[in-house]
Coordinates of C-alpha atoms and ligand atoms in Angstrom, one line a residue:
M1 CA 10.1 -36.7 26.0
P2 CA 10.6 -38.6 29.3
I3 CA 9.9 -36.5 32.4
L4 CA 13.4 -36.9 33.8
S5 CA 15.3 -35.7 30.8
R6 CA 12.8 -32.8 30.6
I7 CA 13.6 -31.7 34.1
V8 CA 17.4 -32.1 33.6
R9 CA 17.1 -30.2 30.3
S10 CA 15.2 -27.4 31.8
S11 CA 17.5 -27.0 34.8
V12 CA 20.5 -26.9 32.4
T13 CA 18.6 -24.3 30.3
F14 CA 18.0 -22.3 33.5
L15 CA 21.7 -22.2 34.3
L16 CA 22.5 -21.1 30.8
A17 CA 19.8 -18.6 30.7
T18 CA 21.0 -16.6 33.8
P19 CA 23.1 -14.9 32.7
L20 CA 23.1 -15.8 29.0
C21 CA 26.4 -15.4 27.2
A22 CA 26.0 -13.7 23.8
A23 CA 28.1 -16.3 22.0
E24 CA 25.4 -18.9 22.5
L25 CA 22.9 -17.2 20.2
P26 CA 23.5 -16.2 16.5
D27 CA 24.6 -12.6 16.2
P28 CA 21.7 -10.6 14.7
L29 CA 24.3 -8.3 13.0
A30 CA 26.4 -11.1 11.4
T31 CA 26.6 -11.8 7.7
A32 CA 26.8 -15.4 6.3
T33 CA 30.6 -15.3 6.7
G34 CA 30.4 -14.2 10.3
Q35 CA 31.3 -10.6 9.7
V36 CA 29.5 -8.2 12.0
V37 CA 28.1 -5.2 10.2
T38 CA 28.3 -1.7 11.7
S39 CA 25.8 0.3 9.6
A40 CA 22.1 0.1 9.0
Q41 CA 22.7 0.1 5.3
A42 CA 25.1 -2.9 5.5
W43 CA 22.6 -4.7 7.7
Q44 CA 19.7 -4.0 5.2
Q45 CA 21.8 -5.2 2.3
Q46 CA 23.8 -8.1 3.8
V47 CA 22.0 -9.4 6.8
R48 CA 18.3 -8.8 6.6
P49 CA 17.6 -10.6 3.3
R50 CA 19.5 -13.7 4.4
T51 CA 17.9 -13.8 7.9
L52 CA 14.5 -13.5 6.3
Q53 CA 15.3 -16.3 3.9
L54 CA 16.5 -18.6 6.7
F55 CA 13.3 -18.0 8.6
R56 CA 11.3 -18.8 5.5
E57 CA 13.1 -22.0 4.6
Q58 CA 13.6 -23.4 8.1
V59 CA 10.7 -22.1 10.3
Y60 CA 7.6 -20.5 8.7
G61 CA 7.8 -21.6 5.1
V62 CA 8.2 -19.9 1.7
R63 CA 5.1 -18.1 0.4
P64 CA 4.3 -19.3 -3.1
V65 CA 2.9 -15.9 -4.2
A66 CA 3.4 -12.3 -3.0
K67 CA 0.4 -10.3 -4.0
P68 CA -2.0 -12.5 -6.1
A69 CA -2.9 -11.4 -9.6
V70 CA -6.5 -11.8 -8.7
S71 CA -7.3 -10.4 -5.3
Q72 CA -10.5 -8.4 -5.0
A73 CA -11.6 -6.4 -2.0
R74 CA -15.0 -4.9 -1.8
V75 CA -17.1 -3.3 1.0
V76 CA -20.2 -5.5 1.2
R77 CA -21.9 -3.7 4.1
E78 CA -21.4 -0.2 5.5
D79 CA -23.0 1.3 8.6
P80 CA -22.0 5.0 9.1
Q81 CA -23.7 5.1 12.5
A82 CA -22.4 2.0 14.2
L83 CA -21.8 1.7 17.9
D84 CA -24.2 4.5 18.9
G85 CA -23.0 6.7 16.0
T86 CA -19.4 6.7 17.1
A87 CA -18.0 4.7 14.2
T88 CA -18.4 3.8 10.6
L89 CA -18.4 0.0 10.2
K90 CA -17.3 -1.6 7.0
E91 CA -17.6 -5.3 6.3
I92 CA -15.1 -6.1 3.6
E93 CA -15.0 -9.2 1.5
I94 CA -11.6 -10.2 0.0
T95 CA -11.4 -12.9 -2.6
F96 CA -8.2 -14.7 -3.3
A97 CA -8.2 -16.7 -6.5
G98 CA -5.4 -19.0 -7.5
P99 CA -4.7 -22.0 -9.6
N100 CA -6.7 -24.3 -7.4
G101 CA -9.8 -22.3 -6.7
S102 CA -10.5 -19.4 -4.4
V103 CA -11.0 -18.4 -0.7
R104 CA -13.0 -15.5 0.8
I105 CA -12.4 -13.7 4.0
H106 CA -14.6 -11.1 5.8
P107 CA -12.6 -8.6 7.8
V108 CA -14.6 -6.0 9.8
L109 CA -13.3 -2.4 9.9
L110 CA -14.4 0.4 12.3
I111 CA -13.3 4.0 11.7
P112 CA -13.9 6.6 14.4
N113 CA -16.5 9.2 13.2
A114 CA -14.8 11.9 15.2
A115 CA -11.6 11.5 13.2
I116 CA -10.6 14.7 11.2
A117 CA -7.7 13.0 9.5
P118 CA -6.9 9.5 8.2
A119 CA -6.8 7.3 11.3
P120 CA -4.0 5.1 12.6
T121 CA -5.2 1.5 12.7
F122 CA -4.8 -1.7 14.7
L123 CA -5.3 -4.9 12.7
L124 CA -6.1 -7.8 14.9
F125 CA -5.5 -11.5 14.0
G126 CA -8.7 -13.0 15.5
F127 CA -9.5 -16.5 16.9
T128 CA -13.2 -16.0 16.1
K129 CA -15.4 -14.2 13.7
P130 CA -14.9 -10.4 14.4
D131 CA -17.8 -9.0 16.4
P132 CA -17.5 -5.4 17.5
L133 CA -20.5 -5.8 19.8
A134 CA -19.1 -8.7 21.7
E135 CA -17.7 -8.1 25.2
P136 CA -14.0 -8.4 24.8
N137 CA -13.2 -11.9 26.0
I138 CA -10.2 -13.3 27.7
K139 CA -8.8 -15.3 24.8
G140 CA -8.3 -12.5 22.3
A141 CA -9.9 -9.3 23.4
W142 CA -10.9 -6.7 20.7
P143 CA -11.7 -3.6 22.8
V144 CA -13.3 -1.7 19.9
R145 CA -14.9 1.1 21.9
Q146 CA -11.7 1.9 23.8
L147 CA -9.7 2.0 20.5
L148 CA -12.2 4.2 18.8
A149 CA -12.4 6.6 21.8
R150 CA -8.6 7.1 21.5
G151 CA -8.9 7.9 17.8
F152 CA -7.8 4.6 16.4
A153 CA -9.5 2.7 13.6
T154 CA -9.4 -1.1 14.0
V155 CA -9.9 -4.1 11.7
A156 CA -10.1 -7.7 12.7
F157 CA -10.3 -11.0 10.7
E158 CA -10.7 -14.6 11.7
V159 CA -7.6 -16.5 10.9
S160 CA -9.4 -19.8 10.2
E161 CA -11.3 -18.2 7.4
V162 CA -7.9 -17.8 5.6
D163 CA -6.5 -21.3 6.5
P164 CA -8.2 -23.6 9.0
D165 CA -6.4 -23.8 12.4
R166 CA -6.3 -27.6 12.4
A167 CA -3.8 -30.3 11.3
D168 CA -5.7 -31.4 8.3
G169 CA -6.7 -27.9 7.2
F170 CA -4.3 -27.6 4.4
G171 CA -6.8 -28.7 1.8
D172 CA -9.4 -26.1 2.7
G173 CA -7.6 -22.8 2.9
V174 CA -5.5 -20.4 1.0
R175 CA -2.5 -22.7 1.0
A176 CA -4.5 -25.2 -1.1
V177 CA -5.5 -22.4 -3.5
F178 CA -1.9 -21.7 -4.3
G179 CA -0.1 -24.9 -3.2
K180 CA 1.3 -27.8 -5.1
Q181 CA 1.3 -31.4 -4.1
P182 CA 3.4 -33.0 -2.8
R183 CA 4.2 -30.1 -0.5
P184 CA 7.9 -29.2 -0.4
A185 CA 9.6 -29.3 3.1
D186 CA 9.8 -25.5 3.0
A187 CA 6.2 -24.9 2.0
W188 CA 4.5 -22.2 4.1
G189 CA 2.7 -23.1 7.3
A190 CA -0.6 -21.7 8.6
L191 CA 1.1 -18.9 10.5
S192 CA 2.5 -17.5 7.3
A193 CA -0.8 -17.9 5.5
W194 CA -2.6 -15.9 8.2
G195 CA 0.1 -13.2 7.9
W196 CA -0.1 -13.2 4.2
A197 CA -3.9 -12.5 4.5
A198 CA -3.2 -9.6 6.8
S199 CA -1.0 -8.2 4.0
R200 CA -3.9 -8.4 1.7
I201 CA -6.0 -6.5 4.2
M202 CA -3.3 -3.9 4.1
D203 CA -3.6 -3.8 0.3
Y204 CA -7.2 -2.8 0.9
L205 CA -6.4 -0.3 3.7
E206 CA -4.0 1.5 1.4
T207 CA -7.0 2.3 -0.8
D208 CA -9.3 3.5 2.0
H209 CA -8.9 7.3 2.4
A210 CA -10.1 7.1 6.0
I211 CA -7.0 5.1 7.0
D212 CA -3.5 6.3 7.5
A213 CA -1.7 3.3 5.9
T214 CA 1.7 4.6 7.2
R215 CA 0.4 3.8 10.8
V216 CA -1.0 0.3 10.7
A217 CA -0.2 -2.1 13.6
V218 CA -0.6 -5.8 13.4
I219 CA -1.5 -7.5 16.7
G220 CA -2.0 -11.0 17.8
H221 CA -2.2 -13.1 20.9
S222 CA -0.5 -16.5 21.4
R223 CA -0.5 -18.4 18.0
C224 CA -1.7 -15.2 16.4
G225 CA 1.2 -13.3 18.1
K226 CA 3.6 -15.6 16.3
A227 CA 1.7 -14.9 13.1
A228 CA 1.8 -11.2 13.6
L229 CA 5.5 -11.1 14.1
W230 CA 6.2 -13.1 11.0
C231 CA 3.7 -11.0 9.0
A232 CA 5.5 -7.8 9.9
A233 CA 8.9 -9.4 9.1
E234 CA 7.6 -10.3 5.6
D235 CA 5.8 -7.0 5.0
Q236 CA 7.5 -3.8 6.0
R237 CA 4.4 -1.7 5.4
F238 CA 3.3 -2.4 8.9
S239 CA 4.9 0.2 11.1
Y240 CA 4.1 -1.4 14.5
V241 CA 3.8 -5.0 15.5
I242 CA 2.5 -6.4 18.8
S243 CA 3.1 -9.9 20.1
N244 CA 1.1 -10.9 23.1
N245 CA 2.2 -14.0 24.9
S246 CA 3.5 -15.5 21.7
G247 CA 6.2 -17.7 23.3
C248 CA 7.7 -20.6 21.3
G249 CA 7.9 -19.9 17.6
G250 CA 7.1 -16.3 18.5
A251 CA 9.1 -13.8 20.6
A252 CA 10.8 -16.3 22.9
L253 CA 14.2 -17.7 22.2
A254 CA 14.1 -21.3 20.8
R255 CA 17.5 -22.2 22.3
T256 CA 17.1 -21.3 25.9
K257 CA 13.4 -21.0 26.7
K258 CA 11.6 -23.0 29.3
G259 CA 8.1 -24.4 28.9
E260 CA 7.1 -25.2 25.3
R261 CA 10.0 -26.3 23.0
V262 CA 10.3 -27.0 19.3
A263 CA 9.5 -30.7 19.9
D264 CA 6.3 -29.8 21.8
I265 CA 5.0 -27.3 19.3
T266 CA 5.8 -29.4 16.2
S267 CA 4.0 -32.4 17.8
H268 CA 0.8 -30.5 18.6
F269 CA 0.8 -27.9 15.8
P270 CA 3.0 -29.1 13.0
Y271 CA 0.9 -27.3 10.4
W272 CA 1.7 -23.8 11.8
F273 CA 5.3 -24.1 10.5
C274 CA 7.1 -25.6 7.5
E275 CA 8.0 -29.2 7.7
N276 CA 11.7 -28.3 7.9
Y277 CA 11.2 -26.9 11.4
Q278 CA 10.7 -30.4 12.7
K279 CA 14.4 -31.1 12.1
Y280 CA 15.1 -29.0 15.2
R281 CA 13.2 -31.1 17.7
N282 CA 15.5 -31.4 20.7
R283 CA 18.2 -29.8 18.5
E284 CA 17.4 -26.1 18.9
D285 CA 21.2 -25.4 18.8
D286 CA 21.3 -26.4 15.2
L287 CA 18.8 -23.8 14.1
P288 CA 20.5 -21.3 11.8
V289 CA 18.5 -18.5 13.4
D290 CA 16.8 -17.7 16.7
Q291 CA 13.8 -15.6 17.5
H292 CA 15.7 -12.5 18.6
Q293 CA 16.6 -12.2 14.9
L294 CA 12.9 -12.3 14.0
L295 CA 12.4 -9.4 16.3
G296 CA 15.4 -7.7 14.7
L297 CA 13.6 -8.0 11.3
I298 CA 11.0 -5.6 12.6
A299 CA 13.7 -2.9 13.1
P300 CA 13.6 0.1 12.9
R301 CA 9.8 -0.1 13.2
L302 CA 7.9 -0.2 16.5
L303 CA 7.6 -3.5 18.3
Y304 CA 5.8 -4.4 21.5
V305 CA 6.3 -7.7 23.3
A306 CA 4.0 -8.6 26.2
S307 CA 4.3 -11.5 28.6
A308 CA 2.3 -12.7 31.6
T309 CA 3.6 -13.8 35.0
Q310 CA 1.7 -17.2 35.0
D311 CA 2.5 -18.0 31.4
D312 CA 5.5 -20.4 32.0
W313 CA 4.7 -22.3 28.8
A314 CA 5.4 -19.2 26.7
D315 CA 8.3 -18.1 29.1
G316 CA 8.1 -14.3 29.5
R317 CA 11.7 -14.1 30.7
S318 CA 12.8 -15.5 27.4
E319 CA 10.6 -13.1 25.5
F320 CA 12.2 -10.3 27.4
E321 CA 15.7 -11.7 26.8
S322 CA 14.9 -11.9 23.1
C323 CA 14.0 -8.2 23.0
V324 CA 17.3 -7.4 24.7
R325 CA 19.1 -9.5 22.1
A326 CA 17.3 -7.7 19.2
S327 CA 18.1 -4.3 20.4
P328 CA 21.6 -4.0 18.7
V329 CA 19.7 -4.0 15.4
Y330 CA 17.8 -0.9 16.5
A331 CA 21.0 0.7 17.6
L332 CA 22.3 0.5 14.0
F333 CA 19.4 2.7 13.1
A334 CA 20.3 5.1 15.9
K335 CA 17.3 4.0 17.9
T336 CA 17.0 2.6 21.4
G337 CA 15.4 -0.8 21.1
L338 CA 14.5 -1.9 24.6
P339 CA 15.4 0.9 27.1
S340 CA 16.5 -1.5 29.8
T341 CA 18.3 -4.9 30.2
T342 CA 16.5 -5.6 33.5
L343 CA 13.2 -7.3 33.6
P344 CA 10.7 -4.7 34.9
P345 CA 8.4 -5.5 37.8
P346 CA 5.0 -7.0 36.8
D347 CA 2.6 -4.6 35.2
Q348 CA 5.3 -1.9 34.7
A349 CA 5.5 -1.1 31.0
L350 CA 8.8 -0.1 29.3
L351 CA 7.5 2.5 26.8
D352 CA 10.5 4.7 26.1
G353 CA 12.4 2.8 23.4
S354 CA 11.3 1.5 20.0
I355 CA 10.6 -1.9 21.6
G356 CA 7.9 -1.8 24.3
Y357 CA 7.6 -4.5 26.9
H358 CA 5.5 -5.5 29.9
M359 CA 4.9 -8.6 32.0
R360 CA 1.3 -8.5 33.1
T361 CA 0.2 -10.2 36.3
G362 CA -1.9 -13.2 35.5
P363 CA -2.4 -16.0 33.0
H364 CA -1.9 -16.5 29.3
A365 CA -4.5 -14.0 27.8
L366 CA -4.9 -10.8 25.9
T367 CA -6.6 -8.4 28.3
I368 CA -7.8 -4.8 28.2
S369 CA -4.8 -3.8 30.4
D370 CA -2.5 -5.2 27.7
W371 CA -4.3 -3.2 25.1
Q372 CA -4.0 0.0 27.2
H373 CA -0.2 -0.3 27.1
F374 CA -0.2 -1.0 23.4
M375 CA -2.3 2.1 22.8
D376 CA -0.1 4.2 25.1
F377 CA 3.0 3.1 23.2
A378 CA 1.3 4.0 19.9
A379 CA 0.2 7.4 21.2
K380 CA 3.8 8.1 22.4
H381 CA 5.7 7.0 19.3
W382 CA 3.3 7.0 16.3
K383 CA 3.5 10.5 15.1
P384 CA 1.6 11.4 11.9
Ligands
GTR401 C1 -0.7 -23.4 23.0 C2 0.5 -23.5 22.2 C3 1.2 -22.2 22.2 C4 0.2 -21.0 21.9 C5 -1.2 -21.3 22.3 C6 -2.4 -20.6 21.6 O1 -1.3 -24.6 23.3 O2 1.3 -24.5 22.8 O3 2.3 -22.2 21.3 O4 0.3 -20.6 20.6 O5 -1.6 -22.6 22.3 O6 -2.3 -20.1 20.5 O7 -3.4 -20.5 22.2

């Protein structure tokens, strides 16, 4: 887009965004006919299925298969004395077989040896091969020792093992195993494929007696934060979802956000979404849904959205606004979503509602300090 129109557009967006009038966004409580529901049951029956379907058809794509008939998980390596004897490490191999072949992924699970009961677990969508011995790095930290010390188990997988994170990756991943050619305009994108694989890891966790499958969180940073949100919208077994700096196509509002827009993300990363999403380039107002409704699909479960002060591309203010706009769904379940409608000062976490939030000082990254808040939120709300 020419620079001038970009500037004009973003200043208009800014004016609209402060304050934002509720009528400009789809109502997360409205049915197809515009009727606003007033009970959790009515929302579950009349709003949730339709909202989910709209996100499938227009944004992330429709999954061709739920749980595959042939999906095998086995522990290929076990070390009961990992990390100086503090943890049991299990390397798991999961094979997905479909009409066009098969794909294998290798998640790594660590369980605290000090646990006396099945452990609550953080499942990380990883950019790289999971390595519990690596120093947590700035792109997608996995602070294994800190998690274990607080009694959490943790499992990580590399998203590219599921479906390669590149434009021409369709033929090499799980989407090719189950996909048909030509691909329909609502065929699933890579974000959905990654989330689908996390659900298959959940299938395994449900069989592991060391894990409390009622307390499994999915967490991802940036593109993986988008994938984690969509994963938990599709699969309600996850009781907690964490989106770190997920921005466009994640926690931030498509209509009013600054920084990255639908036109940007679908030019650089078209394969993350279904093809239909491209219809909304420079036409976000025509989207039948917006991202606060994605957050609403997590209700009444725990949700944490984290932003960063220097991450203008993701737009932390918009991520916060989205949490505010999702909160009426939590209210239907007699829960407080976000406990405040005012953006908190940097580094001050809002932990009292069922939606947690903080804006960390610094750049686009997943850091140990982000994780501390996510663990604090779990310790506060995640009761056995
Ligand atoms: C950016 C992209 C964002 C975000 C990020 C990442 O370039 O525009 O939407 O997902 O990459 O995943 O690192």
